[in-house]
PDB file of C-alpha atoms in Angstrom:
ATOM      1  CA  MET G   1     153.869  69.451   7.461  1.00  0.00           C
ATOM      2  CA  THR G   2     153.060  72.070   9.191  1.00  0.00           C
ATOM      3  CA  PRO G   3     153.682  71.530  12.896  1.00  0.00           C
ATOM      4  CA  PHE G   4     151.180  71.549  15.600  1.00  0.00           C
ATOM      5  CA  PRO G   5     150.286  74.571  17.706  1.00  0.00           C
ATOM      6  CA  ALA G   6     151.759  74.761  20.886  1.00  0.00           C
ATOM      7  CA  LEU G   7     149.191  74.496  23.774  1.00  0.00           C
ATOM      8  CA  SER G   8     149.123  76.946  26.230  1.00  0.00           C
ATOM      9  CA  LEU G   9     148.603  75.820  29.984  1.00  0.00           C
ATOM     10  CA  GLU G  10     145.663  78.848  30.240  1.00  0.00           C
ATOM     11  CA  SER G  11     143.552  76.970  27.143  1.00  0.00           C
ATOM     12  CA  ALA G  12     144.684  73.180  28.397  1.00  0.00           C
ATOM     13  CA  ALA G  13     143.228  73.567  32.286  1.00  0.00           C
ATOM     14  CA  PRO G  14     142.013  76.948  34.350  1.00  0.00           C
ATOM     15  CA  ARG G  15     144.569  77.549  37.292  1.00  0.00           C
ATOM     16  CA  LYS G  16     143.411  76.720  40.414  1.00  0.00           C
ATOM     17  CA  ARG G  17     142.965  80.186  42.595  1.00  0.00           C
ATOM     18  CA  LEU G  18     145.563  79.495  45.697  1.00  0.00           C
ATOM     19  CA  SER G  19     144.571  80.767  49.011  1.00  0.00           C
ATOM     20  CA  THR G  20     146.639  83.109  50.316  1.00  0.00           C
ATOM     21  CA  LEU G  21     148.340  79.916  53.048  1.00  0.00           C
ATOM     22  CA  GLU G  22     148.264  78.045  49.768  1.00  0.00           C
ATOM     23  CA  ARG G  23     150.050  80.541  47.480  1.00  0.00           C
ATOM     24  CA  GLU G  24     152.600  81.414  50.598  1.00  0.00           C
ATOM     25  CA  ARG G  25     153.262  77.442  51.051  1.00  0.00           C
ATOM     26  CA  GLN G  26     154.037  77.581  47.085  1.00  0.00           C
ATOM     27  CA  ILE G  27     156.310  80.242  46.940  1.00  0.00           C
ATOM     28  CA  THR G  28     158.507  79.322  50.027  1.00  0.00           C
ATOM     29  CA  ALA G  29     158.688  75.291  48.242  1.00  0.00           C
ATOM     30  CA  GLY G  30     159.759  76.855  45.225  1.00  0.00           C
ATOM     31  CA  ALA G  31     162.518  79.047  47.291  1.00  0.00           C
ATOM     32  CA  ILE G  32     164.040  76.329  48.751  1.00  0.00           C
ATOM     33  CA  ARG G  33     164.414  74.233  45.623  1.00  0.00           C
ATOM     34  CA  PHE G  34     165.389  77.129  43.792  1.00  0.00           C
ATOM     35  CA  PHE G  35     167.821  78.340  46.468  1.00  0.00           C
ATOM     36  CA  SER G  36     169.423  74.761  46.940  1.00  0.00           C
ATOM     37  CA  GLU G  37     170.128  74.559  43.148  1.00  0.00           C
ATOM     38  CA  ARG G  38     171.192  78.389  42.704  1.00  0.00           C
ATOM     39  CA  GLY G  39     172.298  79.320  46.313  1.00  0.00           C
ATOM     40  CA  LEU G  40     170.964  82.427  48.057  1.00  0.00           C
ATOM     41  CA  ASP G  41     172.518  85.064  45.758  1.00  0.00           C
ATOM     42  CA  GLY G  42     169.808  83.991  42.976  1.00  0.00           C
ATOM     43  CA  GLN G  43     167.682  86.822  41.769  1.00  0.00           C
ATOM     44  CA  MET G  44     164.296  87.540  43.064  1.00  0.00           C
ATOM     45  CA  ARG G  45     163.071  87.633  39.376  1.00  0.00           C
ATOM     46  CA  ASP G  46     164.267  84.491  38.387  1.00  0.00           C
ATOM     47  CA  LEU G  47     163.205  83.126  41.603  1.00  0.00           C
ATOM     48  CA  ALA G  48     159.337  84.179  40.409  1.00  0.00           C
ATOM     49  CA  LYS G  49     159.919  82.525  36.796  1.00  0.00           C
ATOM     50  CA  HIS G  50     160.885  79.402  38.642  1.00  0.00           C
ATOM     51  CA  VAL G  51     157.849  79.776  40.930  1.00  0.00           C
ATOM     52  CA  GLY G  52     155.464  80.117  38.087  1.00  0.00           C
ATOM     53  CA  ILE G  53     154.287  83.428  38.951  1.00  0.00           C
ATOM     54  CA  THR G  54     155.062  87.185  38.345  1.00  0.00           C
ATOM     55  CA  HIS G  55     157.266  89.136  39.936  1.00  0.00           C
ATOM     56  CA  ALA G  56     155.029  91.504  41.075  1.00  0.00           C
ATOM     57  CA  LEU G  57     153.231  88.820  43.011  1.00  0.00           C
ATOM     58  CA  LEU G  58     156.286  87.303  44.662  1.00  0.00           C
ATOM     59  CA  TYR G  59     156.708  90.760  46.153  1.00  0.00           C
ATOM     60  CA  HIS G  60     153.191  90.989  47.250  1.00  0.00           C
ATOM     61  CA  TYR G  61     153.651  87.824  49.528  1.00  0.00           C
ATOM     62  CA  PHE G  62     157.319  88.741  50.472  1.00  0.00           C
ATOM     63  CA  PRO G  63     158.255  92.396  49.786  1.00  0.00           C
ATOM     64  CA  THR G  64     161.832  91.946  50.427  1.00  0.00           C
ATOM     65  CA  LYS G  65     164.022  88.863  49.600  1.00  0.00           C
ATOM     66  CA  GLN G  66     165.260  88.970  53.503  1.00  0.00           C
ATOM     67  CA  ALA G  67     161.438  88.280  54.200  1.00  0.00           C
ATOM     68  CA  LEU G  68     161.650  85.091  52.247  1.00  0.00           C
ATOM     69  CA  ILE G  69     164.735  83.660  53.496  1.00  0.00           C
ATOM     70  CA  ASP G  70     163.879  84.008  56.658  1.00  0.00           C
ATOM     71  CA  ARG G  71     160.454  82.312  55.965  1.00  0.00           C
ATOM     72  CA  VAL G  72     163.102  79.226  54.456  1.00  0.00           C
ATOM     73  CA  TYR G  73     164.965  79.207  57.636  1.00  0.00           C
ATOM     74  CA  GLU G  74     162.014  78.844  59.635  1.00  0.00           C
ATOM     75  CA  GLU G  75     160.647  75.972  57.215  1.00  0.00           C
ATOM     76  CA  LEU G  76     163.711  74.300  56.234  1.00  0.00           C
ATOM     77  CA  PHE G  77     165.491  74.727  59.437  1.00  0.00           C
ATOM     78  CA  GLU G  78     163.683  75.901  62.863  1.00  0.00           C
ATOM     79  CA  GLY G  79     161.293  73.943  61.991  1.00  0.00           C
ATOM     80  CA  LEU G  80     162.896  70.756  61.493  1.00  0.00           C
ATOM     81  CA  TRP G  81     164.049  70.784  65.468  1.00  0.00           C
ATOM     82  CA  LYS G  82     161.543  68.387  67.598  1.00  0.00           C
ATOM     83  CA  THR G  83     160.999  68.820  71.800  1.00  0.00           C
ATOM     84  CA  GLU G  84     161.302  64.828  71.243  1.00  0.00           C
ATOM     85  CA  TRP G  85     164.659  64.984  70.574  1.00  0.00           C
ATOM     86  CA  GLU G  86     165.291  67.175  73.743  1.00  0.00           C
ATOM     87  CA  GLN G  87     163.005  64.593  75.852  1.00  0.00           C
ATOM     88  CA  ILE G  88     165.426  61.462  74.632  1.00  0.00           C
ATOM     89  CA  LEU G  89     168.589  63.292  75.662  1.00  0.00           C
ATOM     90  CA  ASP G  90     167.184  64.717  79.124  1.00  0.00           C
ATOM     91  CA  ASP G  91     165.578  60.969  79.780  1.00  0.00           C
ATOM     92  CA  PRO G  92     167.579  59.963  83.189  1.00  0.00           C
ATOM     93  CA  LYS G  93     166.928  56.095  81.971  1.00  0.00           C
ATOM     94  CA  LEU G  94     168.587  56.020  79.199  1.00  0.00           C
ATOM     95  CA  ASP G  95     172.174  55.366  78.670  1.00  0.00           C
ATOM     96  CA  ALA G  96     174.688  57.575  75.953  1.00  0.00           C
ATOM     97  CA  PRO G  97     174.675  55.783  73.633  1.00  0.00           C
ATOM     98  CA  THR G  98     171.286  54.790  73.480  1.00  0.00           C
ATOM     99  CA  LYS G  99     170.401  58.897  73.485  1.00  0.00           C
ATOM    100  CA  PHE G 100     173.086  59.602  70.931  1.00  0.00           C
ATOM    101  CA  LYS G 101     171.857  56.956  68.446  1.00  0.00           C
ATOM    102  CA  ARG G 102     168.324  57.662  68.728  1.00  0.00           C
ATOM    103  CA  PHE G 103     169.182  61.108  68.607  1.00  0.00           C
ATOM    104  CA  TYR G 104     171.774  61.467  65.525  1.00  0.00           C
ATOM    105  CA  ILE G 105     169.967  58.723  63.366  1.00  0.00           C
ATOM    106  CA  ASP G 106     166.858  60.505  63.090  1.00  0.00           C
ATOM    107  CA  TYR G 107     168.137  64.200  62.826  1.00  0.00           C
ATOM    108  CA  ALA G 108     169.937  63.028  60.320  1.00  0.00           C
ATOM    109  CA  LYS G 109     166.660  62.368  58.391  1.00  0.00           C
ATOM    110  CA  ALA G 110     166.199  65.710  58.119  1.00  0.00           C
ATOM    111  CA  VAL G 111     169.925  67.471  57.598  1.00  0.00           C
ATOM    112  CA  LEU G 112     171.214  65.020  55.507  1.00  0.00           C
ATOM    113  CA  ALA G 113     168.624  66.236  52.674  1.00  0.00           C
ATOM    114  CA  ARG G 114     169.582  67.843  49.671  1.00  0.00           C
ATOM    115  CA  ASP G 115     167.986  71.112  50.215  1.00  0.00           C
ATOM    116  CA  PHE G 116     169.049  71.379  53.739  1.00  0.00           C
ATOM    117  CA  VAL G 117     172.483  70.819  53.037  1.00  0.00           C
ATOM    118  CA  ARG G 118     173.117  72.844  49.917  1.00  0.00           C
ATOM    119  CA  ILE G 119     171.413  76.069  51.344  1.00  0.00           C
ATOM    120  CA  LEU G 120     173.694  75.798  54.618  1.00  0.00           C
ATOM    121  CA  VAL G 121     176.530  75.681  52.457  1.00  0.00           C
ATOM    122  CA  PHE G 122     175.463  77.926  50.332  1.00  0.00           C
ATOM    123  CA  SER G 123     174.445  80.615  53.117  1.00  0.00           C
ATOM    124  CA  GLY G 124     177.846  79.941  54.607  1.00  0.00           C
ATOM    125  CA  LEU G 125     179.440  81.220  51.805  1.00  0.00           C
ATOM    126  CA  SER G 126     177.403  84.307  51.342  1.00  0.00           C
ATOM    127  CA  ASP G 127     176.445  86.135  54.309  1.00  0.00           C
ATOM    128  CA  ARG G 128     176.421  83.095  57.177  1.00  0.00           C
ATOM    129  CA  TYR G 129     173.228  84.310  58.058  1.00  0.00           C
ATOM    130  CA  ILE G 130     171.529  80.466  58.329  1.00  0.00           C
ATOM    131  CA  PRO G 131     174.356  78.919  59.731  1.00  0.00           C
ATOM    132  CA  ASP G 132     174.679  81.704  62.532  1.00  0.00           C
ATOM    133  CA  ARG G 133     171.076  81.363  63.594  1.00  0.00           C
ATOM    134  CA  PHE G 134     171.202  77.472  63.069  1.00  0.00           C
ATOM    135  CA  PHE G 135     174.185  77.017  65.280  1.00  0.00           C
ATOM    136  CA  GLU G 136     173.007  79.259  67.730  1.00  0.00           C
ATOM    137  CA  LEU G 137     169.582  76.787  68.160  1.00  0.00           C
ATOM    138  CA  LEU G 138     172.416  74.262  68.206  1.00  0.00           C
ATOM    139  CA  ARG G 139     174.728  75.874  70.668  1.00  0.00           C
ATOM    140  CA  THR G 140     171.640  76.461  73.221  1.00  0.00           C
ATOM    141  CA  ARG G 141     169.180  73.269  72.870  1.00  0.00           C
ATOM    142  CA  LEU G 142     171.792  70.521  71.744  1.00  0.00           C
ATOM    143  CA  PHE G 143     175.049  70.651  72.434  1.00  0.00           C
ATOM    144  CA  PRO G 144     174.925  71.269  76.224  1.00  0.00           C
ATOM    145  CA  ARG G 145     173.227  68.155  76.712  1.00  0.00           C
ATOM    146  CA  LEU G 146     175.538  66.209  74.675  1.00  0.00           C
ATOM    147  CA  ILE G 147     178.353  67.317  76.565  1.00  0.00           C
ATOM    148  CA  ARG G 148     176.328  66.185  80.007  1.00  0.00           C
ATOM    149  CA  ALA G 149     175.483  62.845  78.459  1.00  0.00           C
ATOM    150  CA  SER G 150     179.142  62.603  77.584  1.00  0.00           C
ATOM    151  CA  ARG G 151     180.236  63.519  80.844  1.00  0.00           C
ATOM    152  CA  ARG G 152     177.614  61.237  82.654  1.00  0.00           C
ATOM    153  CA  HIS G 153     179.083  58.065  80.411  1.00  0.00           C
ATOM    154  CA  CYS G 154     182.690  58.789  82.021  1.00  0.00           C
ATOM    155  CA  GLY G 155     181.135  58.957  85.569  1.00  0.00           C
ATOM    156  CA  ILE G 156     182.036  63.064  85.600  1.00  0.00           C
ATOM    157  CA  VAL G 157     179.163  65.031  87.309  1.00  0.00           C
ATOM    158  CA  SER G 158     180.024  68.915  86.963  1.00  0.00           C
ATOM    159  CA  ARG G 159     178.005  71.775  85.837  1.00  0.00           C
ATOM    160  CA  ALA G 160     180.828  73.805  84.379  1.00  0.00           C
ATOM    161  CA  LYS G 161     180.395  75.076  81.005  1.00  0.00           C
ATOM    162  CA  PRO G 162     181.564  73.430  78.271  1.00  0.00           C
ATOM    163  CA  ALA G 163     185.103  73.865  77.632  1.00  0.00           C
ATOM    164  CA  ALA G 164     186.993  74.228  74.267  1.00  0.00           C
ATOM    165  CA  ARG G 165     188.102  70.549  74.320  1.00  0.00           C
ATOM    166  CA  GLU G 166     185.072  69.172  74.872  1.00  0.00           C
ATOM    167  CA  LEU G 167     182.928  70.919  71.797  1.00  0.00           C
ATOM    168  CA  GLU G 168     185.765  70.426  69.454  1.00  0.00           C
ATOM    169  CA  LEU G 169     185.289  67.132  70.345  1.00  0.00           C
ATOM    170  CA  LEU G 170     181.924  66.949  70.014  1.00  0.00           C
ATOM    171  CA  LEU G 171     181.658  68.453  66.812  1.00  0.00           C
ATOM    172  CA  GLY G 172     184.410  65.766  65.711  1.00  0.00           C
ATOM    173  CA  LEU G 173     181.123  63.851  66.271  1.00  0.00           C
ATOM    174  CA  HIS G 174     178.548  66.000  64.649  1.00  0.00           C
ATOM    175  CA  GLY G 175     180.158  67.287  61.835  1.00  0.00           C
ATOM    176  CA  GLY G 176     181.456  63.908  60.700  1.00  0.00           C
ATOM    177  CA  ILE G 177     177.800  62.703  60.183  1.00  0.00           C
ATOM    178  CA  PHE G 178     176.870  66.291  58.413  1.00  0.00           C
ATOM    179  CA  TYR G 179     180.140  65.488  56.193  1.00  0.00           C
ATOM    180  CA  ILE G 180     177.842  62.429  55.153  1.00  0.00           C
ATOM    181  CA  GLY G 181     175.271  64.814  53.679  1.00  0.00           C
ATOM    182  CA  MET G 182     178.563  67.104  52.034  1.00  0.00           C
ATOM    183  CA  ARG G 183     179.670  64.060  50.279  1.00  0.00           C
ATOM    184  CA  ARG G 184     176.457  63.437  48.949  1.00  0.00           C
ATOM    185  CA  TRP G 185     175.280  66.742  47.888  1.00  0.00           C
ATOM    186  CA  VAL G 186     177.801  68.937  47.709  1.00  0.00           C
ATOM    187  CA  TYR G 187     180.608  66.545  46.526  1.00  0.00           C
ATOM    188  CA  GLN G 188     178.752  64.142  45.011  1.00  0.00           C
ATOM    189  CA  GLN G 189     181.382  61.773  45.960  1.00  0.00           C
ATOM    190  CA  SER G 190     180.933  58.017  47.151  1.00  0.00           C
ATOM    191  CA  LEU G 191     184.290  57.011  48.701  1.00  0.00           C
ATOM    192  CA  HIS G 192     183.047  53.628  48.934  1.00  0.00           C
ATOM    193  CA  GLY G 193     180.487  52.569  46.998  1.00  0.00           C
ATOM    194  CA  ALA G 194     177.649  51.972  49.456  1.00  0.00           C
ATOM    195  CA  ASP G 195     176.882  55.774  50.079  1.00  0.00           C
ATOM    196  CA  THR G 196     173.329  55.221  50.019  1.00  0.00           C
ATOM    197  CA  PRO G 197     170.799  57.015  52.616  1.00  0.00           C
ATOM    198  CA  GLU G 198     169.972  53.226  53.617  1.00  0.00           C
ATOM    199  CA  GLN G 199     173.604  53.112  54.821  1.00  0.00           C
ATOM    200  CA  ASP G 200     173.289  55.801  57.032  1.00  0.00           C
ATOM    201  CA  ALA G 201     172.198  54.429  60.644  1.00  0.00           C
ATOM    202  CA  VAL G 202     175.228  51.665  60.327  1.00  0.00           C
ATOM    203  CA  TYR G 203     177.829  54.542  59.356  1.00  0.00           C
ATOM    204  CA  ILE G 204     176.174  56.974  62.246  1.00  0.00           C
ATOM    205  CA  ASN G 205     176.221  53.951  64.830  1.00  0.00           C
ATOM    206  CA  ASP G 206     179.850  53.562  64.275  1.00  0.00           C
ATOM    207  CA  ARG G 207     180.190  57.348  64.573  1.00  0.00           C
ATOM    208  CA  VAL G 208     179.057  57.596  68.203  1.00  0.00           C
ATOM    209  CA  ASP G 209     180.577  54.269  69.305  1.00  0.00           C
ATOM    210  CA  SER G 210     183.991  55.547  68.218  1.00  0.00           C
ATOM    211  CA  TYR G 211     183.012  59.146  69.908  1.00  0.00           C
ATOM    212  CA  LEU G 212     181.918  57.183  73.081  1.00  0.00           C
ATOM    213  CA  ASN G 213     184.653  54.882  73.251  1.00  0.00           C
ATOM    214  CA  SER G 214     187.021  57.718  72.751  1.00  0.00           C
ATOM    215  CA  VAL G 215     186.173  60.486  75.089  1.00  0.00           C
ATOM    216  CA  GLN G 216     187.225  59.109  78.098  1.00  0.00           C
ATOM    217  CA  GLN G 217     190.848  58.230  77.047  1.00  0.00           C
ATOM    218  CA  ILE G 218     191.176  61.737  75.616  1.00  0.00           C
ATOM    219  CA  LEU G 219     189.634  64.358  78.411  1.00  0.00           C
ATOM    220  CA  TYR G 220     188.258  62.521  81.034  1.00  0.00           C
ATOM    221  CA  ALA G 221     191.096  59.768  82.422  1.00  0.00           C
ATOM    222  CA  ALA G 222     192.006  62.349  85.628  1.00  0.00           C
ATOM    223  CA  PRO G 223     189.154  64.011  86.510  1.00  0.00           C
ATOM    224  CA  SER G 224     190.372  67.695  88.148  1.00  0.00           C
ATOM    225  CA  ALA G 225     189.743  69.019  91.548  1.00  0.00           C
ATOM    226  CA  THR G 226     186.599  70.531  90.035  1.00  0.00           C
ATOM    227  CA  THR G 227     184.725  67.595  89.206  1.00  0.00           C
ATOM    228  CA  GLN G 228     184.137  64.344  91.416  1.00  0.00           C
ATOM    229  CA  ARG G 229     182.856  60.863  90.071  1.00  0.00           C
ATOM    230  CA  ILE G 230     179.350  59.529  90.146  1.00  0.00           C
ATOM    231  CA  ALA G 231     179.353  56.655  92.240  1.00  0.00           C
TER     232      ALA G 231
END
């Protein structure tokens, strides 16, 4: 029996002509999927095939690979940041447990996503470009706020620059939450049979409580002469 001839996409349906903005969005979305699967060392020619466009058209919109990686960073990393998070952490009416839990539960919805986790790891294993930029954002807009909230929770008022031990203990909390995504999207391991996104808020609340319960014992049990207790 003679097989039916393959039906080409062009004969099946005419291609929709995309606007410049739509095409850029198509390429960026395709690049995010491609880099999360292949890593940032993936070739632009292969990326063009993945997106379904010509190599020349890809370079028309993004003249260099670095330009495309910059767009991926802006879309997937910098674009996730919410000013509402800063407002929560700066709100003097909220106690530390409420601040930490509200922030991290919402933050985790973005950073525990597959593409975010895998691209961050792939970049860290190559040129560190994306982790370096993202951690600079965290160092300037997040970690100082969390340190201030931690100090106030323990009755300490200080404008001193965060000490290495303060930051390391905080990174134990921050990194522990991110490790949920590492297990899920890099190691692909469920250590206890219930590692699902629906349980993330429960695990985050547990980690926050553990951090806040231990931080005073470890760091602030005996305030130094440069600090004073809040009345």
